């Protein structure tokens, strides 16, 4: 296996930022395009399993949550919470998602008959009489319900959350939805009392406006990252927002641009951060899993432990695979302002961990 000579590592004296008093929980916010998180909500998840159950075991959100909740090896504590917020990269439709029907059998569903009314895009929509006695499944029942409306909305069954979803056929700010009413609204769990939730339509998000709205919902977090790789201009917009937050929040930005490993790079994300002397952004090359690891490591700091502060350099997690295995790429990444997960070796030992634990701006080091 290729490796980076351990002699390339240098001792550093990381800067430490005092918090004073009782520190906030350094939870993370993961921004997702998944519409299951209602627009405007910041939904907490206490464990990997809760994330997996919500998004599905194979979802990217679940995969990254598994890394996040593992923190760094040998930490005294592990992350206690993870927030998800829906970031719409394109206009999205309003929807009404019912409460869980997980305890309802198909036989019970087939016994439901009646009328459903919702207000969609400001227009009251009342179904014709709905009779689910012929339904062959919950998904088929959704088709029957949708057919009872003459001009929308659409109706689907969300098998992950065991709920019917009534969705507007339009998108953007004018796309709106109400809680259900009518004789079958409660049996189908489409009322507030039965656990239904609303997500109103929205235009494509703008980075600073979105983040400003997010911190009005909760400030009980520190780093954030995205479940998709934004364009470089969008990364810079997130970084610009973090730069204005007086070191309160950090953007953990993963960047797969191969030019990050090349010398003389002046146009990449990291070099632009360096040139602009941005505070509050932690660039990491090249993959999303290393960003999740950094977020989880920050959330694994035990501030009650004597000398509990950490530097992110030399931290690792069992099972994470090194992305960088040669000294030239490692040196260029550091020069270009990036962190990375590297494989280092002496004559008789190998080590895999994060390097160099740095960030652009005045603080230089990621030392929460």
XYZ file of C-alpha atoms in Angstrom:
368
model
C 0.000 0.000 0.000
C 1.253 3.484 -0.825
C 1.765 5.802 2.112
C 2.999 9.235 3.100
C 6.313 9.322 4.993
C 5.693 10.026 8.665
C 8.596 12.457 8.524
C 6.295 14.818 6.642
C 4.301 15.315 9.831
C 5.291 18.295 11.943
C 4.546 19.259 15.505
C 2.152 22.163 15.851
C 0.956 24.229 18.750
C -2.735 24.611 17.963
C -4.543 27.756 18.956
C -7.204 27.200 21.568
C -10.360 29.266 21.740
C -11.690 29.586 25.264
C -15.431 29.135 25.647
C -15.993 30.172 29.234
C -19.017 28.983 31.178
C -20.950 25.935 30.030
C -20.302 25.237 26.362
C -23.127 24.621 23.947
C -23.525 21.155 22.527
C -21.456 21.006 19.369
C -24.119 19.140 17.414
C -24.109 19.297 13.633
C -26.671 20.275 11.048
C -26.710 18.222 7.850
C -28.408 20.013 4.963
C -30.304 17.609 2.724
C -32.361 17.783 -0.456
C -34.663 15.063 0.886
C -38.192 16.525 1.046
C -39.235 14.375 4.006
C -37.925 17.087 6.328
C -40.566 19.854 6.117
C -39.473 23.214 4.776
C -38.478 25.457 7.674
C -37.999 22.583 10.118
C -34.745 21.503 11.751
C -35.387 17.908 12.751
C -33.295 16.268 15.500
C -32.154 12.647 15.483
C -30.537 11.146 18.618
C -28.970 8.039 17.053
C -27.805 6.520 13.791
C -30.727 4.081 13.950
C -33.246 6.916 14.114
C -31.694 8.456 10.984
C -31.653 5.099 9.209
C -35.278 4.425 10.081
C -36.323 7.838 8.791
C -34.371 8.100 5.534
C -33.840 4.398 4.814
C -30.809 2.247 5.572
C -29.217 2.830 2.166
C -29.721 6.594 2.071
C -26.728 8.914 1.976
C -28.097 10.603 5.100
C -27.974 7.288 6.977
C -24.498 6.452 5.692
C -23.095 9.768 6.874
C -24.965 9.599 10.185
C -23.242 6.272 10.888
C -19.872 7.990 10.557
C -20.986 11.055 12.497
C -22.281 9.136 15.520
C -19.052 7.097 15.748
C -17.032 10.239 16.451
C -13.292 9.706 16.724
C -11.622 6.605 18.124
C -11.158 6.504 21.912
C -13.253 9.584 22.610
C -14.912 9.675 26.038
C -18.255 10.645 24.557
C -19.991 10.282 21.214
C -22.356 12.709 19.481
C -25.703 12.968 21.207
C -27.731 14.621 18.478
C -27.783 15.370 14.763
C -30.054 17.844 13.006
C -31.316 17.655 9.436
C -32.843 20.535 7.468
C -34.228 20.458 3.943
C -32.305 22.760 1.599
C -34.244 23.089 -1.679
C -31.832 23.484 -4.588
C -34.870 23.890 -6.868
C -38.447 25.033 -6.186
C -40.416 22.460 -4.188
C -44.100 21.669 -3.757
C -46.211 21.980 -0.637
C -47.404 18.781 0.989
C -49.459 17.370 3.839
C -48.002 14.205 5.343
C -50.254 12.240 7.638
C -49.407 10.673 10.941
C -48.105 7.124 11.055
C -50.436 4.344 9.949
C -47.925 1.708 10.998
C -50.426 0.101 13.364
C -53.251 0.002 10.805
C -53.918 -3.209 8.881
C -55.045 -3.335 5.270
C -58.385 -4.728 6.457
C -58.878 -1.681 8.673
C -57.889 0.639 5.826
C -60.394 -1.004 3.480
C -63.193 -0.148 5.917
C -62.657 3.614 5.496
C -65.175 5.554 3.411
C -66.028 9.239 3.185
C -64.881 12.666 2.020
C -61.502 14.423 2.215
C -61.048 18.184 1.925
C -57.780 20.115 1.651
C -56.956 23.651 0.579
C -54.313 23.555 -2.135
C -52.655 26.719 -3.471
C -55.465 28.703 -1.847
C -58.244 26.678 -3.496
C -60.518 24.374 -1.494
C -60.427 20.854 -2.940
C -63.105 18.397 -1.854
C -63.035 14.830 -3.050
C -65.932 12.819 -4.327
C -66.982 9.967 -2.046
C -63.989 7.733 -1.337
C -64.456 4.010 -0.738
C -61.288 2.046 0.015
C -62.908 -1.396 0.162
C -61.244 -2.406 -3.115
C -57.749 -1.251 -2.094
C -55.106 -3.948 -2.558
C -52.393 -2.077 -0.653
C -51.746 1.247 1.016
C -50.142 2.517 -2.186
C -53.188 1.440 -4.161
C -55.370 3.245 -1.618
C -53.391 6.424 -2.340
C -54.213 6.016 -6.034
C -57.915 5.632 -5.208
C -57.863 8.747 -3.012
C -56.093 10.806 -5.691
C -58.642 9.729 -8.314
C -61.419 11.200 -6.174
C -60.094 14.714 -6.855
C -60.833 16.214 -10.264
C -57.768 18.477 -10.579
C -55.202 17.473 -8.013
C -53.630 17.259 -5.517
C -51.558 14.114 -5.935
C -51.673 11.459 -3.229
C -48.950 8.910 -2.514
C -48.107 6.518 0.288
C -44.779 6.984 2.053
C -43.764 3.473 3.087
C -40.791 4.663 5.162
C -42.953 6.818 7.367
C -46.162 4.782 6.926
C -48.128 7.846 5.922
C -50.253 9.242 3.129
C -48.787 12.343 1.466
C -51.031 14.875 -0.259
C -48.962 17.102 -2.548
C -49.652 20.252 -4.548
C -49.076 20.031 -8.297
C -47.273 23.394 -8.256
C -43.937 24.451 -6.785
C -42.469 27.595 -5.280
C -43.730 30.119 -2.766
C -47.288 30.048 -4.155
C -47.527 26.295 -3.572
C -49.472 25.881 -0.331
C -51.327 23.151 1.521
C -53.671 22.900 4.494
C -54.360 20.270 7.106
C -57.045 17.821 6.020
C -60.682 17.881 7.019
C -63.728 15.829 6.143
C -64.961 12.478 7.384
C -61.882 10.444 6.431
C -59.210 12.997 7.381
C -58.837 11.680 10.936
C -58.972 7.959 10.041
C -56.216 8.578 7.465
C -54.238 10.559 10.090
C -54.397 13.751 8.011
C -55.297 16.072 10.907
C -53.109 17.914 13.375
C -54.497 15.839 16.234
C -53.468 12.618 14.487
C -49.900 13.758 13.829
C -50.090 15.270 10.349
C -47.416 17.794 9.345
C -47.312 20.476 6.673
C -44.473 21.520 4.416
C -45.221 24.605 2.367
C -43.738 25.220 -1.056
C -40.521 27.161 -1.439
C -38.305 28.665 -4.087
C -34.731 27.500 -4.524
C -32.822 28.443 -1.388
C -30.228 31.207 -1.198
C -27.361 30.277 1.095
C -27.216 33.262 3.463
C -30.991 33.678 3.688
C -31.450 29.981 4.370
C -28.818 29.859 7.099
C -30.169 33.019 8.735
C -33.613 31.410 8.862
C -32.147 28.170 10.228
C -30.526 29.844 13.224
C -33.890 31.398 14.077
C -35.169 27.833 14.587
C -32.260 26.512 16.670
C -28.752 27.580 17.611
C -27.883 24.385 19.473
C -25.260 23.320 16.966
C -21.872 24.392 15.659
C -20.749 22.828 12.333
C -22.878 22.194 9.271
C -22.330 20.331 6.019
C -24.251 19.336 2.901
C -25.413 15.927 1.690
C -24.591 16.997 -1.877
C -21.539 18.746 -3.271
C -22.452 22.352 -4.086
C -20.949 24.225 -7.010
C -17.873 26.223 -6.040
C -19.837 29.492 -6.146
C -22.367 28.011 -3.729
C -19.596 26.739 -1.456
C -18.165 30.233 -1.393
C -21.616 31.604 -0.504
C -21.889 29.211 2.460
C -18.339 30.186 3.452
C -19.203 33.880 3.199
C -22.114 33.344 5.592
C -19.942 31.442 8.078
C -17.361 34.234 7.858
C -19.927 36.728 9.188
C -20.943 34.647 12.218
C -18.206 35.759 14.624
C -16.793 32.208 14.850
C -20.101 30.834 16.169
C -20.642 28.307 13.357
C -18.404 26.388 10.983
C -18.991 25.174 7.439
C -17.392 21.756 6.902
C -17.025 21.810 3.133
C -16.093 18.678 1.227
C -14.504 19.270 -2.162
C -13.770 16.603 -4.774
C -11.962 18.941 -7.188
C -8.749 17.155 -8.199
C -6.959 20.493 -8.575
C -6.882 20.619 -4.779
C -3.990 18.133 -5.003
C -2.044 20.215 -7.521
C 0.542 22.894 -6.842
C 0.050 26.446 -8.024
C -3.722 26.231 -7.715
C -5.244 29.693 -7.315
C -8.821 29.204 -8.480
C -9.967 26.253 -6.361
C -12.164 26.477 -3.288
C -9.375 26.218 -0.717
C -7.090 28.781 -2.371
C -10.008 31.215 -2.645
C -10.651 30.855 1.083
C -6.991 31.510 1.815
C -6.886 34.540 -0.484
C -9.999 35.975 1.148
C -8.806 35.134 4.677
C -12.175 33.529 5.426
C -12.976 32.460 8.979
C -15.376 29.657 9.835
C -14.883 27.180 6.987
C -13.168 23.792 7.198
C -12.296 22.471 3.720
C -11.789 18.707 3.426
C -10.746 16.672 0.396
C -12.290 14.765 -1.355
C -15.365 13.001 0.020
C -18.481 13.517 2.083
C -17.576 10.820 4.625
C -14.571 12.800 5.845
C -16.743 15.873 6.367
C -19.134 13.741 8.425
C -16.150 12.447 10.406
C -15.003 15.982 11.197
C -18.514 16.940 12.320
C -18.757 13.829 14.490
C -15.328 14.439 15.993
C -16.294 17.967 16.984
C -19.448 16.593 18.636
C -17.344 14.014 20.530
C -15.329 16.526 22.526
C -15.768 16.064 26.277
C -15.476 19.526 27.777
C -15.815 18.071 31.293
C -12.647 16.007 30.886
C -9.358 17.402 32.160
C -7.479 18.602 29.083
C -10.512 17.518 27.119
C -9.942 19.858 24.211
C -8.620 18.234 21.088
C -6.920 19.053 17.874
C -8.502 17.354 14.871
C -5.084 16.389 13.532
C -4.189 12.731 14.175
C -7.814 11.797 14.854
C -9.202 8.711 13.135
C -12.140 6.337 13.044
C -11.946 2.587 12.579
C -13.173 1.618 9.134
C -12.553 4.949 7.419
C -10.367 4.555 4.348
C -7.523 6.928 3.523
C -8.030 9.112 0.454
C -4.451 10.386 0.261
C -1.477 8.041 0.124
C 1.363 9.985 -1.495
C 3.497 12.808 -0.110
C 3.128 15.161 -3.072
C -0.661 15.219 -2.924
C -0.531 15.615 0.857
C 1.822 18.591 0.670
C -0.200 20.258 -2.077
C -3.465 19.774 -0.204
C -2.018 21.408 2.898
C -0.668 24.306 0.833
C -4.068 24.735 -0.792
C -5.853 24.887 2.571
C -7.411 21.416 2.735
C -7.739 18.715 5.343
C -7.621 15.085 4.262
C -7.582 11.542 5.599
C -4.116 10.163 4.922
C -2.186 6.939 5.224
C 1.215 7.564 6.828
C 4.040 5.120 7.466
C 7.358 4.768 9.241
C 9.753 1.926 8.507
C 7.627 -0.542 10.444
C 4.253 1.087 11.213
C 1.307 2.591 9.377
C -1.122 5.225 10.616
C -4.364 6.473 9.099
C -5.806 9.732 10.371
C -6.877 13.280 9.571
C -4.337 15.922 8.654
C -3.476 18.709 9.184
C -6.460 19.822 11.308
C -6.359 23.349 9.942
C -8.684 25.996 8.556
C -8.176 29.319 6.772
C -8.494 32.594 8.621
C -7.157 33.875 11.885
C -7.532 30.720 13.985
C -5.513 28.428 11.701
C -6.451 25.244 13.591
C -9.732 23.377 14.118
C -9.693 23.392 17.903
C -13.251 23.842 19.197
